[in-house]
Amino acid sequence: MNELQVELKSQLEKFCLAKIEPHMEHDDEVEEFRMDIFTDLGNLGFCGMTIPETYGGAGLSYQDCAVALEEIAKYSVSYSVTVSVSTMVQAIINDFGTEKQKTTFLPALTAGQEIGAFCLSESSAGSDAGALKTTAKKTEGGYILNGTKMWITSGGIAKTYIVMARTGEAGSKGITAFIVRDGTPGLSFGKKEKKMGWRASPTREVIFENCFVPEENILIGEGQGFKVAMAALDKGRITIGAVAVGLSQRALDESVKYSLTRHQFNHAIFEFQGLQFMMADMACEIEASRLLVQEAARLYDSGKPNQKIASFAKLKATDTAMKVTTDAVQILGGVGYTREYPLERFMRDAKVLQIVEGTNQVQRVVIARQLKKEYQT
Ligand code: CAA
């Protein structure tokens, strides 16, 4: 870690211990998201980390951003993931938007006054994102959107929605990306999902019923939406990987601390080799995940293709989070399974990391396709 990253981590550690940690048990229980926490993160510069300063961002690299998201996730996966998805939305506008779109939509997002949401998935188009059915029909001055998006992180609390909708032929080539603002007539929110984890981060259906979106809110052009979404996910898979590393690290920290103080058979349980080996494996897998996340970020920051490594990072870091949090509950034993300790929450928060931003089966598809290309050329 460089000097700046050490400083970011230490600033976030202080903030999270004071502002996030005290609420997490309660907010997980009652499914509460606190906008003031998000805005405070924005005031410190953490809501638009990778966006240029011209648009109110911090102008940091993805490597810096990964360090920051990892630190937030040690205290709350829910807030870390809200920042991660909002960062992906901003990246889409920054990479593919016009100057007017950037100056109109980015400043409130980078400041943390508003949240961004990414609307790709539908009930019958999850892994097969190119099969989406939401339509955008051309009309005078814009498009009329109809359809329902599912499992949308920050649905209902976000103000800016990037929406993938069909303007043309079946499949990935007929998809276009739009910017839709909360409050647009015809945009509403369906049921809030009751989830196993990420309970302080709302997930909702986002519904479009004859929702008029002006032409000026189209991103790049008709038929480019699938590529916009895939390019965004190449970055989202780095940041979700970083979230997973933070969660795993916290689970290991709690496991080591607990096992050094818990005594059975006249020894701290840390002294039993069976547990030492578990914790050694946890530490090793976490460091391997962190290095992959940093490598995917480094490649992106230096303008090199990172698709395969981003999928490596997402796959490895999120499978590790599931394994490490499960083992952490095992190390704590009975109390690990209760809400007296946060380990059971960590285990619940880990599961969906293997599903979002492309399931870990989809990551293997992406990796295998790249391998085929590399070996065929
Ligand atoms: N960057 C740019 N373009 C890309 C690309 C990338 N990374 N990947 C693919 N493309 C392009 C291809 O080059 C191709 O273009 P051409 O036809 O011009 O060559 C086009 O996109 C179609 O590509 P594929 O043929 O590979 O598409 P596919 O239909 O076979 O799908 C897939 C591939 C990898 C399975 C893809 O559908 C996928 O990633 N699915 C998972 C979807 C996903 O990740 N959803 C997550 C939801 S968002 C979320 O979870 C966020 C949240 O709220 C937490």
Tab-separated table of C-alpha atoms and ligand atoms in Angstrom:
chain	number	residue	atom	x	y	z
A	1	MET	CA	0.000	0.000	0.000
A	2	ASN	CA	1.282	3.480	-0.813
A	3	GLU	CA	1.163	6.457	1.556
A	4	LEU	CA	-2.130	7.779	0.182
A	5	GLN	CA	-3.800	4.381	0.546
A	6	VAL	CA	-2.593	4.055	4.160
A	7	GLU	CA	-4.105	7.504	4.836
A	8	LEU	CA	-7.439	6.617	3.154
A	9	LYS	CA	-7.657	3.377	5.128
A	10	SER	CA	-6.932	5.080	8.427
A	11	GLN	CA	-9.459	7.882	7.749
A	12	LEU	CA	-12.122	5.294	6.917
A	13	GLU	CA	-11.309	3.120	9.906
A	14	LYS	CA	-11.972	6.095	12.237
A	15	PHE	CA	-15.144	7.056	10.374
A	16	CYS	CA	-16.573	3.529	10.241
A	17	LEU	CA	-15.826	2.773	13.893
A	18	ALA	CA	-17.580	5.970	14.967
A	19	LYS	CA	-20.457	6.195	12.471
A	20	ILE	CA	-21.198	2.762	10.993
A	21	GLU	CA	-20.207	0.016	13.416
A	22	PRO	CA	-22.529	1.154	16.266
A	23	HIS	CA	-25.613	0.838	14.016
A	24	MET	CA	-24.919	-2.311	12.055
A	25	GLU	CA	-26.557	-4.889	14.302
A	26	HIS	CA	-29.741	-2.802	14.564
A	27	ASP	CA	-29.824	-1.828	10.890
A	28	ASP	CA	-29.353	-5.451	9.813
A	29	GLU	CA	-32.210	-6.468	12.118
A	30	VAL	CA	-34.705	-3.825	10.937
A	31	GLU	CA	-33.359	-3.387	7.363
A	32	GLU	CA	-32.544	0.309	7.749
A	33	PHE	CA	-30.348	2.335	5.371
A	34	ARG	CA	-29.083	5.672	6.681
A	35	MET	CA	-28.699	8.316	4.000
A	36	ASP	CA	-26.760	10.563	6.409
A	37	ILE	CA	-23.977	7.958	6.614
A	38	PHE	CA	-23.752	7.816	2.822
A	39	THR	CA	-23.652	11.617	2.568
A	40	ASP	CA	-20.969	11.787	5.282
A	41	LEU	CA	-18.911	9.343	3.197
A	42	GLY	CA	-19.488	11.690	0.254
A	43	ASN	CA	-18.335	14.699	2.270
A	44	LEU	CA	-15.090	12.841	2.926
A	45	GLY	CA	-14.674	12.176	-0.804
A	46	PHE	CA	-15.551	8.456	-0.835
A	47	CYS	CA	-18.687	8.465	-3.007
A	48	GLY	CA	-17.082	9.496	-6.298
A	49	MET	CA	-13.588	8.177	-5.796
A	50	THR	CA	-12.703	7.328	-9.398
A	51	ILE	CA	-14.379	10.305	-11.078
A	52	PRO	CA	-12.301	13.316	-12.197
A	53	GLU	CA	-12.250	16.327	-9.898
A	54	THR	CA	-13.931	18.452	-12.630
A	55	TYR	CA	-17.167	16.609	-11.836
A	56	GLY	CA	-16.667	16.671	-8.067
A	57	GLY	CA	-14.909	13.293	-7.836
A	58	ALA	CA	-11.697	12.516	-5.986
A	59	GLY	CA	-9.730	11.534	-9.119
A	60	LEU	CA	-8.391	8.388	-7.450
A	61	SER	CA	-7.361	5.157	-9.162
A	62	TYR	CA	-9.295	1.867	-8.982
A	63	GLN	CA	-6.439	0.530	-6.849
A	64	ASP	CA	-7.112	3.308	-4.285
A	65	CYS	CA	-10.863	2.757	-4.572
A	66	ALA	CA	-10.435	-0.979	-3.879
A	67	VAL	CA	-8.466	-0.217	-0.692
A	68	ALA	CA	-11.233	2.148	0.472
A	69	LEU	CA	-14.119	-0.230	-0.315
A	70	GLU	CA	-12.278	-3.035	1.445
A	71	GLU	CA	-12.034	-0.904	4.586
A	72	ILE	CA	-15.731	0.108	4.544
A	73	ALA	CA	-16.739	-3.554	4.047
A	74	LYS	CA	-14.914	-4.523	7.250
A	75	TYR	CA	-17.669	-2.634	9.067
A	76	SER	CA	-20.594	-2.829	6.649
A	77	VAL	CA	-20.991	-4.699	3.407
A	78	SER	CA	-24.276	-2.829	2.891
A	79	TYR	CA	-22.628	0.626	2.731
A	80	SER	CA	-19.597	-0.630	0.850
A	81	VAL	CA	-21.804	-2.150	-1.817
A	82	THR	CA	-23.981	0.975	-2.057
A	83	VAL	CA	-20.826	2.979	-2.769
A	84	SER	CA	-19.572	0.281	-5.171
A	85	VAL	CA	-22.740	0.244	-7.318
A	86	SER	CA	-23.068	4.037	-7.267
A	87	THR	CA	-19.416	4.218	-8.375
A	88	MET	CA	-20.233	1.895	-11.303
A	89	VAL	CA	-23.132	4.140	-12.357
A	90	GLN	CA	-20.861	7.186	-12.251
A	91	ALA	CA	-18.225	5.353	-14.284
A	92	ILE	CA	-20.834	4.659	-16.986
A	93	ILE	CA	-21.780	8.339	-17.203
A	94	ASN	CA	-18.137	9.421	-17.089
A	95	ASP	CA	-17.014	6.912	-19.755
A	96	PHE	CA	-19.981	7.065	-22.128
A	97	GLY	CA	-21.880	10.272	-21.333
A	98	THR	CA	-21.852	13.580	-23.154
A	99	GLU	CA	-20.324	16.622	-21.453
A	100	LYS	CA	-23.842	17.817	-20.638
A	101	GLN	CA	-24.778	14.451	-19.065
A	102	LYS	CA	-21.598	14.503	-16.982
A	103	THR	CA	-22.122	18.044	-15.678
A	104	THR	CA	-25.832	17.405	-15.059
A	105	PHE	CA	-25.732	14.038	-13.287
A	106	LEU	CA	-22.278	13.486	-11.784
A	107	PRO	CA	-21.841	16.243	-9.152
A	108	ALA	CA	-24.709	15.120	-6.865
A	109	LEU	CA	-23.517	11.499	-7.137
A	110	THR	CA	-19.850	12.259	-6.457
A	111	ALA	CA	-20.860	14.438	-3.477
A	112	GLY	CA	-22.851	11.571	-1.963
A	113	GLN	CA	-26.013	13.694	-2.009
A	114	GLU	CA	-27.539	11.142	-4.372
A	115	ILE	CA	-27.110	7.414	-5.055
A	116	GLY	CA	-26.894	5.683	-8.434
A	117	ALA	CA	-28.493	2.336	-9.381
A	118	PHE	CA	-27.791	-0.064	-12.253
A	119	CYS	CA	-30.849	-1.642	-13.899
A	120	LEU	CA	-29.893	-4.614	-16.061
A	121	SER	CA	-31.446	-7.759	-14.540
A	122	GLU	CA	-35.027	-8.889	-15.127
A	123	SER	CA	-36.998	-11.904	-13.915
A	124	SER	CA	-36.168	-13.840	-17.097
A	125	ALA	CA	-32.831	-12.150	-17.865
A	126	GLY	CA	-30.342	-12.640	-15.019
A	127	SER	CA	-27.183	-14.390	-16.231
A	128	ASP	CA	-28.530	-14.154	-19.787
A	129	ALA	CA	-28.570	-10.354	-19.644
A	130	GLY	CA	-28.850	-10.069	-23.440
A	131	ALA	CA	-32.368	-11.560	-23.258
A	132	LEU	CA	-33.848	-8.582	-21.414
A	133	LYS	CA	-37.402	-7.612	-22.349
A	134	THR	CA	-37.888	-4.025	-21.104
A	135	THR	CA	-38.719	-2.009	-24.198
A	136	ALA	CA	-37.834	1.545	-25.199
A	137	LYS	CA	-40.021	2.667	-28.094
A	138	LYS	CA	-38.953	5.719	-30.097
A	139	THR	CA	-41.366	8.616	-29.916
A	140	GLU	CA	-41.122	12.330	-30.603
A	141	GLY	CA	-38.254	13.775	-28.540
A	142	GLY	CA	-37.380	10.545	-26.757
A	143	TYR	CA	-38.373	7.004	-25.827
A	144	ILE	CA	-41.222	5.327	-23.926
A	145	LEU	CA	-39.974	2.657	-21.514
A	146	ASN	CA	-42.054	-0.342	-20.384
A	147	GLY	CA	-40.902	-3.275	-18.264
A	148	THR	CA	-39.750	-4.389	-14.814
A	149	LYS	CA	-36.184	-4.591	-13.529
A	150	MET	CA	-35.454	-7.027	-10.689
A	151	TRP	CA	-33.065	-7.198	-7.726
A	152	ILE	CA	-31.954	-3.590	-8.107
A	153	THR	CA	-29.445	-2.550	-5.453
A	154	SER	CA	-30.509	0.860	-4.015
A	155	GLY	CA	-33.844	0.660	-5.864
A	156	GLY	CA	-36.104	3.320	-4.343
A	157	ILE	CA	-33.315	5.239	-2.570
A	158	ALA	CA	-31.311	6.036	-5.718
A	159	LYS	CA	-32.023	9.178	-7.720
A	160	THR	CA	-30.197	8.247	-10.947
A	161	TYR	CA	-30.910	4.924	-12.692
A	162	ILE	CA	-28.925	3.537	-15.612
A	163	VAL	CA	-31.490	1.432	-17.450
A	164	MET	CA	-30.805	-1.108	-20.175
A	165	ALA	CA	-33.818	-1.439	-22.510
A	166	ARG	CA	-34.557	-2.954	-25.888
A	167	THR	CA	-34.749	-0.547	-28.815
A	168	GLY	CA	-34.101	-3.063	-31.553
A	169	GLU	CA	-33.536	-6.692	-32.538
A	170	ALA	CA	-33.541	-9.621	-30.078
A	171	GLY	CA	-30.253	-10.332	-28.286
A	172	SER	CA	-27.412	-8.137	-27.079
A	173	LYS	CA	-27.241	-5.899	-30.180
A	174	GLY	CA	-30.763	-4.451	-29.704
A	175	ILE	CA	-30.112	-2.958	-26.261
A	176	THR	CA	-29.697	0.736	-25.398
A	177	ALA	CA	-28.645	2.421	-22.129
A	178	PHE	CA	-30.665	5.308	-20.686
A	179	ILE	CA	-30.320	7.638	-17.725
A	180	VAL	CA	-33.636	7.840	-15.855
A	181	ARG	CA	-34.224	10.103	-12.872
A	182	ASP	CA	-36.339	9.234	-9.843
A	183	GLY	CA	-39.569	11.227	-10.061
A	184	THR	CA	-39.968	10.700	-13.811
A	185	PRO	CA	-43.667	9.932	-14.445
A	186	GLY	CA	-44.105	6.213	-15.151
A	187	LEU	CA	-41.168	5.162	-12.941
A	188	SER	CA	-42.198	3.369	-9.749
A	189	PHE	CA	-40.822	0.839	-7.308
A	190	GLY	CA	-42.191	-2.629	-6.621
A	191	LYS	CA	-41.653	-4.925	-3.691
A	192	LYS	CA	-38.655	-4.500	-1.436
A	193	GLU	CA	-36.925	-7.890	-1.271
A	194	LYS	CA	-36.644	-9.661	2.102
A	195	LYS	CA	-33.039	-10.805	1.990
A	196	MET	CA	-30.692	-13.167	3.816
A	197	GLY	CA	-27.901	-10.557	3.921
A	198	TRP	CA	-27.074	-6.999	2.780
A	199	ARG	CA	-30.070	-6.093	4.904
A	200	ALA	CA	-29.161	-2.413	5.384
A	201	SER	CA	-29.003	-2.037	1.588
A	202	PRO	CA	-32.458	-1.966	-0.035
A	203	THR	CA	-33.063	-4.154	-3.095
A	204	ARG	CA	-36.239	-3.465	-5.077
A	205	GLU	CA	-38.063	-3.958	-8.318
A	206	VAL	CA	-37.909	-0.896	-10.569
A	207	ILE	CA	-40.964	-0.583	-12.794
A	208	PHE	CA	-41.430	1.407	-16.017
A	209	GLU	CA	-44.974	2.032	-17.251
A	210	ASN	CA	-45.120	4.302	-20.286
A	211	CYS	CA	-42.172	6.170	-18.815
A	212	PHE	CA	-40.998	8.944	-21.162
A	213	VAL	CA	-37.223	9.454	-21.246
A	214	PRO	CA	-35.928	12.385	-23.307
A	215	GLU	CA	-33.533	11.710	-26.182
A	216	GLU	CA	-30.797	13.655	-24.370
A	217	ASN	CA	-30.734	10.910	-21.688
A	218	ILE	CA	-29.628	8.161	-24.073
A	219	LEU	CA	-26.036	6.960	-23.491
A	220	ILE	CA	-23.795	6.838	-26.597
A	221	GLY	CA	-26.446	5.633	-29.003
A	222	GLU	CA	-28.972	2.990	-29.909
A	223	GLY	CA	-27.725	-0.600	-29.748
A	224	GLN	CA	-24.698	0.169	-27.537
A	225	GLY	CA	-26.330	-0.669	-24.195
A	226	PHE	CA	-25.020	-4.222	-23.770
A	227	LYS	CA	-21.430	-3.113	-24.292
A	228	VAL	CA	-21.970	-0.232	-21.846
A	229	ALA	CA	-23.231	-2.747	-19.257
A	230	MET	CA	-20.440	-5.277	-19.840
A	231	ALA	CA	-17.698	-2.618	-19.690
A	232	ALA	CA	-19.223	-1.316	-16.436
A	233	LEU	CA	-19.272	-4.821	-14.984
A	234	ASP	CA	-15.546	-5.207	-15.719
A	235	LYS	CA	-15.069	-2.409	-13.160
A	236	GLY	CA	-17.923	-3.524	-10.893
A	237	ARG	CA	-16.288	-6.927	-10.584
A	238	ILE	CA	-13.139	-5.263	-9.192
A	239	THR	CA	-15.079	-3.272	-6.619
A	240	ILE	CA	-17.286	-6.211	-5.564
A	241	GLY	CA	-14.075	-8.228	-5.183
A	242	ALA	CA	-12.744	-5.492	-2.881
A	243	VAL	CA	-15.938	-5.607	-0.806
A	244	ALA	CA	-15.482	-9.390	-0.445
A	245	VAL	CA	-11.858	-8.989	0.670
A	246	GLY	CA	-12.869	-6.496	3.386
A	247	LEU	CA	-15.574	-8.803	4.685
A	248	SER	CA	-13.184	-11.785	4.740
A	249	GLN	CA	-10.486	-9.790	6.515
A	250	ARG	CA	-12.887	-8.766	9.270
A	251	ALA	CA	-14.022	-12.374	9.708
A	252	LEU	CA	-10.390	-13.472	10.077
A	253	ASP	CA	-9.633	-10.618	12.513
A	254	GLU	CA	-12.547	-11.689	14.717
A	255	SER	CA	-11.555	-15.372	14.506
A	256	VAL	CA	-7.958	-14.810	15.582
A	257	LYS	CA	-8.920	-12.429	18.405
A	258	TYR	CA	-11.568	-14.798	19.726
A	259	SER	CA	-9.430	-17.907	19.512
A	260	LEU	CA	-6.615	-16.224	21.444
A	261	THR	CA	-8.933	-15.485	24.387
A	262	ARG	CA	-11.252	-18.514	24.421
A	263	HIS	CA	-9.893	-21.371	26.542
A	264	GLN	CA	-10.820	-25.063	26.333
A	265	PHE	CA	-8.841	-28.061	27.645
A	266	ASN	CA	-6.584	-25.539	29.498
A	267	HIS	CA	-5.410	-23.844	26.301
A	268	ALA	CA	-6.387	-20.874	24.209
A	269	ILE	CA	-8.192	-22.566	21.322
A	270	PHE	CA	-5.785	-20.767	18.958
A	271	GLU	CA	-3.125	-23.251	20.141
A	272	PHE	CA	-4.919	-26.212	18.564
A	273	GLN	CA	-3.329	-26.986	15.239
A	274	GLY	CA	-6.668	-27.817	13.626
A	275	LEU	CA	-7.738	-24.196	14.138
A	276	GLN	CA	-4.312	-22.771	13.302
A	277	PHE	CA	-4.439	-24.483	9.916
A	278	MET	CA	-7.933	-23.108	9.291
A	279	MET	CA	-6.803	-19.566	10.086
A	280	ALA	CA	-3.578	-19.922	8.106
A	281	ASP	CA	-5.636	-21.003	5.073
A	282	MET	CA	-8.044	-18.110	5.609
A	283	ALA	CA	-5.174	-15.583	5.742
A	284	CYS	CA	-3.542	-17.055	2.634
A	285	GLU	CA	-6.764	-17.081	0.584
A	286	ILE	CA	-7.594	-13.510	1.635
A	287	GLU	CA	-4.166	-12.236	0.578
A	288	ALA	CA	-4.445	-14.088	-2.766
A	289	SER	CA	-7.864	-12.471	-3.319
A	290	ARG	CA	-6.554	-9.019	-2.394
A	291	LEU	CA	-3.658	-9.368	-4.835
A	292	LEU	CA	-6.013	-10.409	-7.645
A	293	VAL	CA	-8.333	-7.466	-6.940
A	294	GLN	CA	-5.352	-5.089	-6.945
A	295	GLU	CA	-4.008	-6.627	-10.174
A	296	ALA	CA	-7.389	-6.264	-11.922
A	297	ALA	CA	-7.484	-2.636	-10.737
A	298	ARG	CA	-3.871	-2.002	-11.773
A	299	LEU	CA	-4.535	-3.305	-15.280
A	300	TYR	CA	-7.613	-1.096	-15.582
A	301	ASP	CA	-5.755	1.947	-14.203
A	302	SER	CA	-2.974	1.445	-16.751
A	303	GLY	CA	-5.432	1.150	-19.645
A	304	LYS	CA	-4.845	-2.568	-20.266
A	305	PRO	CA	-7.575	-5.191	-20.896
A	306	ASN	CA	-8.662	-6.583	-17.532
A	307	GLN	CA	-11.758	-8.634	-18.311
A	308	LYS	CA	-10.278	-12.029	-17.472
A	309	ILE	CA	-8.440	-10.846	-14.350
A	310	ALA	CA	-11.522	-8.924	-13.139
A	311	SER	CA	-13.457	-12.187	-13.360
A	312	PHE	CA	-10.610	-14.026	-11.566
A	313	ALA	CA	-10.759	-11.389	-8.820
A	314	LYS	CA	-14.537	-11.486	-8.405
A	315	LEU	CA	-14.640	-15.285	-8.439
A	316	LYS	CA	-11.742	-15.823	-6.058
A	317	ALA	CA	-12.565	-13.021	-3.612
A	318	THR	CA	-16.252	-13.878	-3.272
A	319	ASP	CA	-15.774	-17.664	-3.004
A	320	THR	CA	-13.125	-16.878	-0.382
A	321	ALA	CA	-15.554	-14.634	1.507
A	322	MET	CA	-18.108	-17.450	1.673
A	323	LYS	CA	-15.526	-19.995	2.847
A	324	VAL	CA	-13.807	-17.677	5.321
A	325	THR	CA	-17.015	-16.404	6.934
A	326	THR	CA	-18.339	-19.980	7.227
A	327	ASP	CA	-15.082	-21.111	8.865
A	328	ALA	CA	-15.147	-18.065	11.152
A	329	VAL	CA	-18.578	-19.086	12.468
A	330	GLN	CA	-17.154	-22.583	13.039
A	331	ILE	CA	-14.183	-21.206	15.000
A	332	LEU	CA	-16.454	-19.214	17.308
A	333	GLY	CA	-18.735	-22.237	17.674
A	334	GLY	CA	-22.036	-21.671	19.497
A	335	VAL	CA	-21.596	-17.922	19.931
A	336	GLY	CA	-20.588	-17.584	16.284
A	337	TYR	CA	-24.046	-18.796	15.329
A	338	THR	CA	-25.799	-16.267	17.571
A	339	ARG	CA	-26.321	-12.553	17.046
A	340	GLU	CA	-24.155	-11.840	20.084
A	341	TYR	CA	-21.251	-11.700	17.599
A	342	PRO	CA	-21.364	-10.301	14.048
A	343	LEU	CA	-19.998	-13.488	12.419
A	344	GLU	CA	-23.369	-14.927	11.437
A	345	ARG	CA	-24.167	-11.579	9.711
A	346	PHE	CA	-20.847	-11.754	7.862
A	347	MET	CA	-21.743	-15.261	6.642
A	348	ARG	CA	-25.180	-14.062	5.466
A	349	ASP	CA	-23.618	-10.999	3.789
A	350	ALA	CA	-21.079	-13.200	1.971
A	351	LYS	CA	-23.548	-15.434	0.119
A	352	VAL	CA	-24.915	-12.916	-2.348
A	353	LEU	CA	-21.417	-11.791	-3.311
A	354	GLN	CA	-21.192	-15.102	-5.215
A	355	ILE	CA	-24.372	-14.145	-7.108
A	356	VAL	CA	-24.286	-10.388	-7.898
A	357	GLU	CA	-22.377	-8.660	-10.707
A	358	GLY	CA	-22.431	-11.953	-12.604
A	359	THR	CA	-22.712	-15.253	-10.733
A	360	ASN	CA	-19.479	-17.084	-10.123
A	361	GLN	CA	-20.584	-19.501	-12.853
A	362	VAL	CA	-20.786	-16.540	-15.274
A	363	GLN	CA	-17.266	-15.493	-14.206
A	364	ARG	CA	-16.063	-18.952	-15.271
A	365	VAL	CA	-17.831	-18.501	-18.636
A	366	VAL	CA	-16.026	-15.179	-19.150
A	367	ILE	CA	-12.673	-16.719	-18.157
A	368	ALA	CA	-13.140	-19.788	-20.372
A	369	ARG	CA	-14.079	-17.640	-23.393
A	370	GLN	CA	-10.925	-15.569	-22.904
A	371	LEU	CA	-8.810	-18.724	-22.603
A	372	LYS	CA	-10.293	-20.020	-25.865
A	373	LYS	CA	-9.438	-16.739	-27.602
A	374	GLU	CA	-5.888	-16.743	-26.210
A	375	TYR	CA	-5.231	-20.334	-27.286
A	376	GLN	CA	-6.864	-19.969	-30.708
A	377	THR	CA	-4.795	-16.933	-31.743
B	1	CAA	N1	-16.715	-5.070	-22.637
B	1	CAA	C1	-17.189	-4.590	-23.819
B	1	CAA	N2	-17.948	-5.340	-24.677
B	1	CAA	C2	-18.202	-6.609	-24.314
B	1	CAA	C3	-17.746	-7.168	-23.112
B	1	CAA	C4	-16.951	-6.352	-22.242
B	1	CAA	N3	-16.475	-6.806	-21.090
B	1	CAA	N4	-18.173	-8.438	-23.007
B	1	CAA	C5	-18.883	-8.702	-24.112
B	1	CAA	N5	-18.899	-7.586	-24.895
B	1	CAA	C6	-19.531	-7.457	-26.238
B	1	CAA	C7	-19.024	-8.564	-27.140
B	1	CAA	O1	-17.809	-8.191	-27.772
B	1	CAA	C8	-20.166	-8.711	-28.136
B	1	CAA	O2	-20.087	-7.696	-29.103
B	1	CAA	P1	-19.969	-8.085	-30.682
B	1	CAA	O3	-21.188	-8.939	-30.954
B	1	CAA	O4	-19.999	-6.754	-31.365
B	1	CAA	O5	-18.704	-8.831	-30.814
B	1	CAA	C9	-21.391	-8.407	-27.271
B	1	CAA	O6	-20.922	-7.659	-26.140
B	1	CAA	C10	-22.104	-9.675	-26.812
B	1	CAA	O7	-21.175	-10.433	-26.087
B	1	CAA	P2	-21.387	-11.987	-25.809
B	1	CAA	O8	-21.701	-12.680	-27.101
B	1	CAA	O9	-20.227	-12.468	-25.012
B	1	CAA	O10	-22.718	-11.976	-24.909
B	1	CAA	P3	-23.526	-13.157	-24.233
B	1	CAA	O11	-24.970	-12.910	-24.468
B	1	CAA	O12	-22.977	-14.485	-24.636
B	1	CAA	O13	-23.293	-12.914	-22.657
B	1	CAA	C11	-22.217	-13.017	-20.516
B	1	CAA	C12	-22.076	-13.004	-22.051
B	1	CAA	C13	-20.791	-12.884	-20.012
B	1	CAA	C14	-22.813	-14.300	-19.986
B	1	CAA	C15	-23.058	-11.775	-20.048
B	1	CAA	O14	-24.408	-11.920	-20.408
B	1	CAA	C16	-22.996	-11.554	-18.559
B	1	CAA	O15	-22.021	-10.971	-18.056
B	1	CAA	N6	-24.038	-11.980	-17.798
B	1	CAA	C17	-24.128	-11.686	-16.392
B	1	CAA	C18	-24.895	-10.430	-16.176
B	1	CAA	C19	-24.509	-9.771	-14.892
B	1	CAA	O16	-23.338	-9.688	-14.533
B	1	CAA	N7	-25.489	-9.237	-14.186
B	1	CAA	C20	-25.217	-8.526	-12.989
B	1	CAA	C21	-26.334	-7.621	-12.692
B	1	CAA	S1	-25.797	-6.109	-12.027
B	1	CAA	C22	-25.559	-6.335	-10.377
B	1	CAA	O17	-25.563	-7.405	-9.853
B	1	CAA	C23	-25.244	-5.072	-9.696
B	1	CAA	C24	-25.847	-4.925	-8.388
B	1	CAA	O18	-26.878	-4.294	-8.246
B	1	CAA	C25	-25.139	-5.463	-7.217
